[in-house]
Coordinates of C-alpha atoms in Angstrom, one line a residue:
X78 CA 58.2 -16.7 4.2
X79 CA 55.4 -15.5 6.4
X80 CA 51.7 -15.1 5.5
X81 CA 50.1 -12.5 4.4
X82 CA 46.5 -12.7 5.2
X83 CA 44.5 -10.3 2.7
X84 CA 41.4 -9.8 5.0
X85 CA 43.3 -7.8 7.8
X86 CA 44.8 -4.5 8.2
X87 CA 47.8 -2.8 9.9
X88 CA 46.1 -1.7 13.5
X89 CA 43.0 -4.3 12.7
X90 CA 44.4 -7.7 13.8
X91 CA 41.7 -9.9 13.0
X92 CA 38.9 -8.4 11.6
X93 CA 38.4 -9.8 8.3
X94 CA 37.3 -8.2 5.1
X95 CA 33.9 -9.5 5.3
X96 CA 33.2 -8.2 9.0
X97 CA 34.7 -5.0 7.8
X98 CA 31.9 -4.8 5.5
X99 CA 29.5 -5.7 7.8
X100 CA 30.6 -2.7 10.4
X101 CA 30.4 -0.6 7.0
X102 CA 26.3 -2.0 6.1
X103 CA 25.4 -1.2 9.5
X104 CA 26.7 2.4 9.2
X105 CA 25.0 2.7 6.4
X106 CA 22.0 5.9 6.1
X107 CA 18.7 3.7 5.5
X108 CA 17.9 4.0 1.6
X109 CA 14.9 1.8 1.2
X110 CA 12.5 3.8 3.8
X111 CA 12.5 7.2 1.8
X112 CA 12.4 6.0 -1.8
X113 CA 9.1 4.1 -0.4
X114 CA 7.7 7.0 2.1
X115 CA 8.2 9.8 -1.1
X116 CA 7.5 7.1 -3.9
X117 CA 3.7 6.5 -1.4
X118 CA 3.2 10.3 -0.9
X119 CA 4.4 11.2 -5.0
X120 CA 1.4 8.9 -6.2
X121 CA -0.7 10.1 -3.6
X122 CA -0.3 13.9 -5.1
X123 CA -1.3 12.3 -8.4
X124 CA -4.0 10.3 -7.9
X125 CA -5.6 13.3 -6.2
X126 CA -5.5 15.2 -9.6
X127 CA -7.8 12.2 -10.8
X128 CA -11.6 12.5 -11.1
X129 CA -13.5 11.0 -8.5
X130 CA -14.5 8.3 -10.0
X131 CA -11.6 7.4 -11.7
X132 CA -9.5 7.8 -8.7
X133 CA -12.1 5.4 -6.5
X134 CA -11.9 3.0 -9.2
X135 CA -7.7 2.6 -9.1
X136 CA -7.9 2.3 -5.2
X137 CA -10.7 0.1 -5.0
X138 CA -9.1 -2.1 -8.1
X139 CA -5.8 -2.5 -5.5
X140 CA -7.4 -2.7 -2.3
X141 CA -7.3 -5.6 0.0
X142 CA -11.4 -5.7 0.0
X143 CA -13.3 -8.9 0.3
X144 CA -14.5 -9.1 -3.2
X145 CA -10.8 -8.4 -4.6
X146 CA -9.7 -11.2 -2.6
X147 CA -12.5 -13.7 -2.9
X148 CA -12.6 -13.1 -6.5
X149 CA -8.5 -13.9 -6.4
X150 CA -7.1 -11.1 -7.0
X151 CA -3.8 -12.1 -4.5
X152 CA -1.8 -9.4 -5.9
X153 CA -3.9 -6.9 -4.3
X154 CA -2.3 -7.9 -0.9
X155 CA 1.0 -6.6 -2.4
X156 CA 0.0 -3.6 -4.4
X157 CA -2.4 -2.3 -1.5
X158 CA 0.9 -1.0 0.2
X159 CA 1.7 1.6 -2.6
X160 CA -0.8 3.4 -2.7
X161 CA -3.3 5.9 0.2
X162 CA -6.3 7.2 -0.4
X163 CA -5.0 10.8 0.7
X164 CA -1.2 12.2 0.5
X165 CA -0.1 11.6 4.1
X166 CA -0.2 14.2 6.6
X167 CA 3.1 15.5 8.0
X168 CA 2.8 13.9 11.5
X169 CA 1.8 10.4 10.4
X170 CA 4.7 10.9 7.3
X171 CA 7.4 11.4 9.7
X172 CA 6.2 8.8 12.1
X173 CA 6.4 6.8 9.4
X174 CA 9.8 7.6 8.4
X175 CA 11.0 7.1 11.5
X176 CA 9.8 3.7 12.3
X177 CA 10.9 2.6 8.8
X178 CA 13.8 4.4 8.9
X179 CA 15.4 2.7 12.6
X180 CA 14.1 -0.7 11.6
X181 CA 16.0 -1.0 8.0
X182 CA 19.3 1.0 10.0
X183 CA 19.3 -1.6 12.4
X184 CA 18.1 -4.9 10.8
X185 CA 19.0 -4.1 7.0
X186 CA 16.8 -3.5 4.1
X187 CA 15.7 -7.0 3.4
X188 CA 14.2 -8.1 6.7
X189 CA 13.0 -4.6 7.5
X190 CA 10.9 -5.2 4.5
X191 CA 10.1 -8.5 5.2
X192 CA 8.6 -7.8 8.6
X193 CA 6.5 -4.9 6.6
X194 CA 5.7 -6.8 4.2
X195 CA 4.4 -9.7 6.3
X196 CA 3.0 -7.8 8.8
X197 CA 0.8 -5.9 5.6
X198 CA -0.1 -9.5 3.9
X199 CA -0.4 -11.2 7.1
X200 CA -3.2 -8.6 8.9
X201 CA -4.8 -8.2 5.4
X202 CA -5.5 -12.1 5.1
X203 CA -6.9 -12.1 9.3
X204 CA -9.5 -9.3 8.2
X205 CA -10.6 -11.3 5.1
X206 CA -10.6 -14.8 6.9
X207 CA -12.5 -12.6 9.5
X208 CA -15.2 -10.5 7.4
X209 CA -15.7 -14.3 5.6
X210 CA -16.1 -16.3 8.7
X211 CA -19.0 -13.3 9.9
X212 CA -20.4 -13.9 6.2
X213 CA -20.8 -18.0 6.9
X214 CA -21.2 -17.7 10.7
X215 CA -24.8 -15.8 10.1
X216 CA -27.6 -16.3 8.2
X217 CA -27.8 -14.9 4.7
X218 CA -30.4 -12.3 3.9
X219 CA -30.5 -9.5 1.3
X220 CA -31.4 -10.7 -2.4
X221 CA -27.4 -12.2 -2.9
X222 CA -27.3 -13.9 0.4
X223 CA -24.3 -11.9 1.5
X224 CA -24.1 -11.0 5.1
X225 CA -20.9 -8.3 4.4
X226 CA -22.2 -5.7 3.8
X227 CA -21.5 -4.6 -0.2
X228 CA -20.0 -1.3 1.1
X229 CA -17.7 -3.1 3.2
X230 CA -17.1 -5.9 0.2
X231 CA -16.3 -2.9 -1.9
X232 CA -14.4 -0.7 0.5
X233 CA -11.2 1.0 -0.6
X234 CA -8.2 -0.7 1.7
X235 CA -5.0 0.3 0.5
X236 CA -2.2 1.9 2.9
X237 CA 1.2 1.5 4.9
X238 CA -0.4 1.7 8.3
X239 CA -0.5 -2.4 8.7
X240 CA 2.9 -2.8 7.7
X241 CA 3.9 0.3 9.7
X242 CA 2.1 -1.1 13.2
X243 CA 4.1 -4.9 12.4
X244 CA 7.4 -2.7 11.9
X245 CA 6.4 -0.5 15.7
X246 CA 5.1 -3.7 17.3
X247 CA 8.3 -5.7 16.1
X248 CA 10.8 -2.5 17.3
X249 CA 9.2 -2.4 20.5
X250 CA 9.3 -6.1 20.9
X251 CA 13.2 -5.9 20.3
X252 CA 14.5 -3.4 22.7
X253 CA 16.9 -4.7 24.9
X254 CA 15.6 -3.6 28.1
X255 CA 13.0 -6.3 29.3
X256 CA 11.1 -3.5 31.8
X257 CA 11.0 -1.1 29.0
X258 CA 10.6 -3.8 26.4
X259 CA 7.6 -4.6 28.7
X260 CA 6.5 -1.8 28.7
X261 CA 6.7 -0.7 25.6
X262 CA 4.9 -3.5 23.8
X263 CA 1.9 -3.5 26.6
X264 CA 1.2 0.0 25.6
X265 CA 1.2 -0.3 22.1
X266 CA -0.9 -4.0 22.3
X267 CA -3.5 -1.6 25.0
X268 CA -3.9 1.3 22.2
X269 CA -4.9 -0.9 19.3
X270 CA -7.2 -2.9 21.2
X271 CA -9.1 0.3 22.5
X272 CA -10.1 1.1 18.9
X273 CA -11.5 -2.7 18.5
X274 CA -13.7 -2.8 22.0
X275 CA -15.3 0.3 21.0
X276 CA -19.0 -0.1 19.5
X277 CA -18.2 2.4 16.4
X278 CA -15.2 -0.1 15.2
X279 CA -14.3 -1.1 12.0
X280 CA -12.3 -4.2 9.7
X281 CA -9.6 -1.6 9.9
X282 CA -9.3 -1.3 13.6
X283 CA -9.0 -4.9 13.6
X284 CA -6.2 -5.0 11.1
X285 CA -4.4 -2.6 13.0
X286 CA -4.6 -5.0 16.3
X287 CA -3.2 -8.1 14.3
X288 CA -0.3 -6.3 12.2
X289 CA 0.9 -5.2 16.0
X290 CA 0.7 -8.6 17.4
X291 CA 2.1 -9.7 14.2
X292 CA 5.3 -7.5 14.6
X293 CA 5.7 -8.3 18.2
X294 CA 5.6 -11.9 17.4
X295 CA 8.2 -11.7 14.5
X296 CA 10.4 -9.4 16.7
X297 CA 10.1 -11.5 19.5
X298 CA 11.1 -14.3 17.1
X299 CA 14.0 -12.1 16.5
X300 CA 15.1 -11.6 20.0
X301 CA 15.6 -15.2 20.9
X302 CA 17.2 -16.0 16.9
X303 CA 19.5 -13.7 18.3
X304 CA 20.3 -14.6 21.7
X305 CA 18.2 -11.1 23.0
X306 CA 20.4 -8.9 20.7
X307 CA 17.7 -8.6 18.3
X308 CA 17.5 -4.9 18.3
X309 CA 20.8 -4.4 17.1
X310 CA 21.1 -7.3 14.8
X311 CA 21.4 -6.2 10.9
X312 CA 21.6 -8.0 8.1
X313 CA 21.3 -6.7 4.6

């Protein structure tokens, strides 16, 4: 009697159930990106119906600040990416949306998130290790011997732009076209460092800089894990 094999199909020969499944994920309409873009912008509209000081204190109490972070407050580098300090403007919304969006329809939800996620945590722990090494590279002055600045110690740093520069740096870094791939992540590497040489900059400029070169590391990373398909590769 011949075999029936379960996992293909009249027309199909060969694909098995699992790839089918696959093809299916990778069809799939991103889920992830607008349950996190509305989720960010619905807490923004009600933190804004705060009062002020209320409202400064449940930022500050999540934000990736030097004194959260020296005092150990780790979970700050998570919680940080929920919350703004405004509702986000339509422009940098849909921007966001759509660099989100591409990167969770063509990598899947989990390492779309991871490369967010690390790129967040990642350029959040190089402005700290950065502001600290100023604080011990100079001599201390002021009546507690800190050289940062309380209002930068104390700044509000919460947000999605870190994670959102990784996600665009590691996109860029994954297109399969080397010239425009080239290209592409020159640009973007030449537009967050013109923020940084500027004599008005700020920790935040910085943290911009490194969550880009973080995502074009991890895409790069990507790339050649993938044999230069990274750009297409998905895996939920």
């Amino acid at each position: 009697m011949p075999t029936i094999n379960a996992g293909t199909g009249p027309g199909r020969p060969g694909h098995s159930r699992p790839e089918i499944l696959t093809r299916i994920r990778r069809t799939a309409v991103p889920w992830a990106t607008p349950l996190y873009v509305g989720g960010v912008q619905l807490g923004a509209y009600a933190t804004a119906r705060l009062p002020g000081r209320r409202r400064a204190e449940l930022l500050r109490a999540h934000s990736t600040n030097v004194a959260n972070l020296r005092a150990g407050r780790w979970r700050t580098l998570v919680t940080s990416a929920a919350f703004v300090e405004h509702p986000l403007p339509l422009p940098y919304g849909a921007a966001l949306l759509a660099a989100l969006g591409t990167a969770e329809a063509r990598w899947g939800t989990g390492r779309a998130a991871g490369v967010f996620m690390a790129g967040h945590i990642g350029a959040s722990l190089l402005v700290y290790a950065g502001l600290r090494a100023r604080e011990h590279g100079r001599p201390a002055h002021g009546p507690t011997g800190d050289t940062v600045p309380d209002a930068t110690a104390q700044a509000i740093d919460v947000g999605a732009s870190y994670g959102f520069n990784a996600t665009v740096g590691a996109l860029a870094a994954t297109v399969p076209h080397r010239g425009i791939r080239a290209a592409a992540t020159g640009g973007l590497l030449a537009l967050a460092t013109a923020p940084v040489l500027r004599r008005g900059r700020t920790f935040t400029d910085a943290g911009h800089l490194a969550a880009l070169a973080l995502g074009v590391a991890m895409g790069a990373g990507m790339r050649r894990a993938t044999g230069g398909g990274g750009a297409g590769t998905k895996r939920a």
